Coordinates of C-alpha atoms in Angstrom, one line a residue:
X1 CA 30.7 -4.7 -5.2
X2 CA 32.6 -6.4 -8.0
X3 CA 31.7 -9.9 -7.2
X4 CA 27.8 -8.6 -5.8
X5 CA 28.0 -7.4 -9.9
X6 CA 27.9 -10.4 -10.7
X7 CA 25.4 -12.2 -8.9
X8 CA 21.8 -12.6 -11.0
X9 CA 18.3 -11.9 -9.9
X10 CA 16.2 -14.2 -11.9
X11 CA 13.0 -12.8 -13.4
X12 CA 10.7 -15.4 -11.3
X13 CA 12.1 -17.4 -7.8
X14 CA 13.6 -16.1 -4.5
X15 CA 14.5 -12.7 -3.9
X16 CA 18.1 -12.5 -4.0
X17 CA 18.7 -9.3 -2.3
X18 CA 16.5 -11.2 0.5
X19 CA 19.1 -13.6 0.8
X20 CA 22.5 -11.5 0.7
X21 CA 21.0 -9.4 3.8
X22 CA 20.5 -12.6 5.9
X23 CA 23.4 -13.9 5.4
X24 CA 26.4 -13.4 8.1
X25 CA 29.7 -12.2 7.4
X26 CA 31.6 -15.0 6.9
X27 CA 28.5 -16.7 5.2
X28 CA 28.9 -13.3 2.3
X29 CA 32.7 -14.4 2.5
X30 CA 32.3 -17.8 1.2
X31 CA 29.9 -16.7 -1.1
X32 CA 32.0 -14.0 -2.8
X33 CA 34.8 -16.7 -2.9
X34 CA 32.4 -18.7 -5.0
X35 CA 31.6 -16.5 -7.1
X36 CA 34.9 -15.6 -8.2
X37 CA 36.0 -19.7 -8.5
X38 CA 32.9 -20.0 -10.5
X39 CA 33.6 -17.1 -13.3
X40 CA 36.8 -18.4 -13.3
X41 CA 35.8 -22.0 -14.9
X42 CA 33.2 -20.2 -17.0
X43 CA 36.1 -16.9 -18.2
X44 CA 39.2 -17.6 -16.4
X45 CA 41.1 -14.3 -17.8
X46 CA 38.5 -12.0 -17.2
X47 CA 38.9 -13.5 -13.5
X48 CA 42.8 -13.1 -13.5
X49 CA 42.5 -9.9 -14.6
X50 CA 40.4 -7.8 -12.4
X51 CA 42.9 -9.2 -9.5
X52 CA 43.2 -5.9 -8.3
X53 CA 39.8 -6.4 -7.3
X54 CA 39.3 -9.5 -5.5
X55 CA 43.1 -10.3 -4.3
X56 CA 42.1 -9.2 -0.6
X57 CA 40.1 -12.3 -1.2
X58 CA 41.6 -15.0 -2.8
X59 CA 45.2 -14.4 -1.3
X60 CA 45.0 -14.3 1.9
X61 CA 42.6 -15.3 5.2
X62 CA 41.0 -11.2 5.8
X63 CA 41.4 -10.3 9.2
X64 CA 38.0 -9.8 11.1
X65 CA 37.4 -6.3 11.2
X66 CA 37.7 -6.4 6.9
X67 CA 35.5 -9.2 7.0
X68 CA 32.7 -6.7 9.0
X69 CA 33.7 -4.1 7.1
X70 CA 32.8 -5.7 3.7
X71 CA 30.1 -7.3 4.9
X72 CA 28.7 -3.6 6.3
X73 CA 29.3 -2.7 2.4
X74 CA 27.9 -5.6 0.4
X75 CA 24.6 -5.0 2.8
X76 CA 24.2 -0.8 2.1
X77 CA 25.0 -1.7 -1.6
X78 CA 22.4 -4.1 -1.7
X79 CA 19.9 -2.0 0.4
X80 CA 20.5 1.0 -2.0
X81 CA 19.5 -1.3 -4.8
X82 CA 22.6 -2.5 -6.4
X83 CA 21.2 -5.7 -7.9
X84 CA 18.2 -3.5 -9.8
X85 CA 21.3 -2.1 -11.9
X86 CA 23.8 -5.0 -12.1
X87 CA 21.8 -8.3 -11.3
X88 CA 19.0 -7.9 -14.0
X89 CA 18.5 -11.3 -16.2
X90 CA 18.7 -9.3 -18.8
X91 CA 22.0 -7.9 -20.4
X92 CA 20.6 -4.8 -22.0
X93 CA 19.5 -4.0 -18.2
X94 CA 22.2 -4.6 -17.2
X95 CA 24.3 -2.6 -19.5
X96 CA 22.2 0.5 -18.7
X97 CA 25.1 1.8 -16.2
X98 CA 28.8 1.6 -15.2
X99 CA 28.3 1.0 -11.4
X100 CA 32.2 0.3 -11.2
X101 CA 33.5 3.3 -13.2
X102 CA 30.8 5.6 -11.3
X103 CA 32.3 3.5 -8.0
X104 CA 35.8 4.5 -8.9
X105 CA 35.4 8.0 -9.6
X106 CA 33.8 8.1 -6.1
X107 CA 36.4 6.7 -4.2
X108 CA 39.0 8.5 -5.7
X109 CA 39.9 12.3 -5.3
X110 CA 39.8 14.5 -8.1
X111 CA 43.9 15.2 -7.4
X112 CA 44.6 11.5 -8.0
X113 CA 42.7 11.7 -11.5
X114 CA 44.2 14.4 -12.4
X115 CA 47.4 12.4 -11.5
X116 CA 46.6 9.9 -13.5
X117 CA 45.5 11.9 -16.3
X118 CA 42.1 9.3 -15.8
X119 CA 39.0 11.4 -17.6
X120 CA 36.5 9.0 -17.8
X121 CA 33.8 9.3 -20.9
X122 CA 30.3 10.2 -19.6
X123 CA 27.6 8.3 -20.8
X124 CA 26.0 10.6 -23.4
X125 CA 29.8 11.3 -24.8
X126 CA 30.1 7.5 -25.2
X127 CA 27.0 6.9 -26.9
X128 CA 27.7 9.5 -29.2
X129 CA 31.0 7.7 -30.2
X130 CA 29.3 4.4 -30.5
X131 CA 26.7 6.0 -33.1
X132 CA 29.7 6.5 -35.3
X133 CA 31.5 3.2 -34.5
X134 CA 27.8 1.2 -35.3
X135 CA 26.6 3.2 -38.0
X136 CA 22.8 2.8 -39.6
X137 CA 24.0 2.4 -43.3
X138 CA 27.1 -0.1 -42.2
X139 CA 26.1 -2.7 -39.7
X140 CA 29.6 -4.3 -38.7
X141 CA 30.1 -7.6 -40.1
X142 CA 30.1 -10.7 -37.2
X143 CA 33.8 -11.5 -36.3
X144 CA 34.8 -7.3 -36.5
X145 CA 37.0 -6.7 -33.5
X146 CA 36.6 -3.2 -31.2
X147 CA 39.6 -1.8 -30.0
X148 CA 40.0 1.2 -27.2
X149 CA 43.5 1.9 -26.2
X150 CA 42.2 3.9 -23.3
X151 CA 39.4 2.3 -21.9
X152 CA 39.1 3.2 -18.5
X153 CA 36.1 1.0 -17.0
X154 CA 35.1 0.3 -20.6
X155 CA 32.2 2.5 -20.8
X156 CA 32.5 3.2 -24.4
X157 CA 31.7 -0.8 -25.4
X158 CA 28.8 -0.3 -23.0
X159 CA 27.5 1.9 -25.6
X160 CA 28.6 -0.2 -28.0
X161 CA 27.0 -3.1 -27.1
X162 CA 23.4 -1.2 -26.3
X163 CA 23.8 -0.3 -30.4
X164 CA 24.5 -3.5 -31.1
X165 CA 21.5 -4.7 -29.4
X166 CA 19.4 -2.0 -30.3
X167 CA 19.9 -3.0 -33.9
X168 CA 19.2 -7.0 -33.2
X169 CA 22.8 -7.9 -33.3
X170 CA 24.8 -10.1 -30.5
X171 CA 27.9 -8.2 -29.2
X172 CA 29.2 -12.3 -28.9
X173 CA 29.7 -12.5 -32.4
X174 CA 32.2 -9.5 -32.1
X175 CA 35.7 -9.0 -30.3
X176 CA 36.2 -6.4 -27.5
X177 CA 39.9 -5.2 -27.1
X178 CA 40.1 -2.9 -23.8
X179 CA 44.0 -1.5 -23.2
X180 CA 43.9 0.9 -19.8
X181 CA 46.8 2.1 -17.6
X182 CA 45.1 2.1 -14.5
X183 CA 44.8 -1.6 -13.3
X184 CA 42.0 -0.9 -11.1
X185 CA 39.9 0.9 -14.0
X186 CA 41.6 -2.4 -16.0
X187 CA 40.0 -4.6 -13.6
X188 CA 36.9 -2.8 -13.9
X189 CA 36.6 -3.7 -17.8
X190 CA 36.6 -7.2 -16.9
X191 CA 33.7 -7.4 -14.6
X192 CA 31.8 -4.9 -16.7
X193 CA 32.3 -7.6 -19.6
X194 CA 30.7 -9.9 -17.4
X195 CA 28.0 -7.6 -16.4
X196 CA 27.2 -6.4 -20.1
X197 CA 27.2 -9.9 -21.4
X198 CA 29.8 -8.7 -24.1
X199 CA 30.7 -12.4 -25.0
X200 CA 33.5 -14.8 -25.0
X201 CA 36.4 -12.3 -27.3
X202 CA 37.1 -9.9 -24.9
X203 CA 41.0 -9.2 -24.3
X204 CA 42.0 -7.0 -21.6
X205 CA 45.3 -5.1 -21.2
X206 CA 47.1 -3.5 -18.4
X207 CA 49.3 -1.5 -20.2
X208 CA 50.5 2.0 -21.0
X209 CA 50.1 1.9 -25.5
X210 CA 52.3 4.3 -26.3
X211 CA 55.5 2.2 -24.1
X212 CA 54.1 -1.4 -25.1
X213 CA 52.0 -1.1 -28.4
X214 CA 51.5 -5.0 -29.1
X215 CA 49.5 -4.6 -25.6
X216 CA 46.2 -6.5 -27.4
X217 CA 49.0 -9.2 -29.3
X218 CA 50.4 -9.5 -25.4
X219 CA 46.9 -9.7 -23.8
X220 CA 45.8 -12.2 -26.4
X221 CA 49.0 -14.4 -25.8
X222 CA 48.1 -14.0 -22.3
X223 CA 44.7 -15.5 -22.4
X224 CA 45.6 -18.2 -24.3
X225 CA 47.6 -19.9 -21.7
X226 CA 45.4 -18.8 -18.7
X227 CA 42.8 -20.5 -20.7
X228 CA 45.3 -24.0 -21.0
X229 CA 45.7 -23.9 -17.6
X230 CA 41.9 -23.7 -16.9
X231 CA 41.3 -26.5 -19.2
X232 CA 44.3 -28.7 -17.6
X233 CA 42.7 -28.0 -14.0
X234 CA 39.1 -28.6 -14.9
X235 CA 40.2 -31.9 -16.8
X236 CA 42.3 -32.7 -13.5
X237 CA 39.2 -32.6 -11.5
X238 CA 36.9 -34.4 -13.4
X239 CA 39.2 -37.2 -14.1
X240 CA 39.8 -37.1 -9.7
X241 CA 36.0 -37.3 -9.7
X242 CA 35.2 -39.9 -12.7
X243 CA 38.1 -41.8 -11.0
X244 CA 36.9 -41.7 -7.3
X245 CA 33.3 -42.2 -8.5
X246 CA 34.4 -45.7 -10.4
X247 CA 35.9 -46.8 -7.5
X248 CA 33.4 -46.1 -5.0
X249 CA 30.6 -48.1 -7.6
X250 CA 33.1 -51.2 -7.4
X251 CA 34.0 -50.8 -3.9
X252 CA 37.8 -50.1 -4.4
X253 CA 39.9 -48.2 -2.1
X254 CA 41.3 -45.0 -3.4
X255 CA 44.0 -43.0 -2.6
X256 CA 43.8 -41.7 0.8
X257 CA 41.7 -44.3 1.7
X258 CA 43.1 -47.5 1.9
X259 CA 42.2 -50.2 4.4
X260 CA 44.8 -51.7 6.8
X261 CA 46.2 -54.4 4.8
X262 CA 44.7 -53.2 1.3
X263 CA 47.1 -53.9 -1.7

């Protein structure tokens, strides 16, 4: 459902749901693999940060009964209407619900919340608390960062960034920090800030505040060098292709290719 949340319906072409149900299990495999390696050029931390919800995938070759499994799920989420709430081309659509934090909830029992001490903000709470945080008479100024040190599936920046919208201003130009103890809720946030749209400043932190309190300063440290190592991969591969794609217009060998004989 994560990496389904993702996935866009445009306004006018080919009905996406349409697709997804065709498609066979290992067919929705490879698709959910490319999701995730996609996001990851386009917001590689947000991608290494909600592992907890795609490592099944991307770590190891699922046995065949998971593969039914999740493909039995991805086709009853998209046949209760899934993409209607998350696949919208428009971000305020989008941002009209928490599937994932309503998803969580639902799959956990109320013992292990209590555990966990995990209270999750309802929606009309949250939009209170955004009223106050995106005031009438004191617009924030472009550049402001928003910081929740317990931010479960990050439902209070939803509100947030409705407000923001609702008053003709791009949550972009504004930075979203998100500390939460619970990596799955953690891994939530950074979906959802794909889903909402809320732009390319968004730090995310798997941490307990009170034991690590430089969480965001650790988070931020963080994405710089996952970001590095996306840039260092992406220029890899183009310079592989550029490379391969000069040699193949002068007819050179390449590596991996070389004729008997070849210098």
């Amino acid at each position: 459902m994560a990496a389904l949340a993702q996935v866009t319906q445009p306004a006018e072409g080919p009905d996406v749901s349409a697709r997804l149900l065709a498609l066979a299990p290992q067919e929705l495999l490879a698709l959910l693999e490319r999701v995730w390696s996609r996001q990851w050029i386009v917001h590689p931390e947000l991608v290494v940060w909600a592992r907890p919800l795609h490592a099944w995938l991307t770590s190891s070759t699922p046995p065949a009964e998971t593969v039914e499994a999740i493909h039995a799920t991805a086709r009853a989420a998209v046949r209760a209407g899934q993409l209607e709430l998350t696949g919208a081309p428009d971000p305020w659509d989008r941002a009209q619900a928490d599937l994932l934090g309503r998803m969580l909830d639902e799959l956990r029992s109320h013992g292990a919340r209590e555990a966990m001490g995990e209270h999750h903000t309802p929606p009309d709470v949250a939009a209170l608390f955004s009223q106050f945080t995106v005031r009438e008479a004191d617009a924030p100024e472009p550049g402001r960062w928003f910081y929740e040190v317990a931010a479960g599936t990050g439902g209070i920046f939803r509100a947030t960034a409705q407000h923001l919208r609702r008053r003709g201003l791009n949550p972009h130009g504004y930075g979203w920090s998100m500390v939460e103890i619970d990596p799955l809720a953690a891994a939530c946030c950074a979906v959802n800030a794909v889903v909402w749209d809320l732009g390319p400043n968004v730090v995310i932190a798997c941490a307990d505040v009170l034991v690590t309190p430089d969480a965001h300063q650790q988070a931020t440290a963080q994405r710089r060098r996952i970001r590095a190592h996306r840039d260092r991969v992406v220029g890899q591969a183009g310079l592989i292709a550029t490379t391969r794609s000069a040699a193949a217009l002068l007819n050179l060998p390449t590596a991996g290719n070389h004729e008997k004989g070849a210098p």
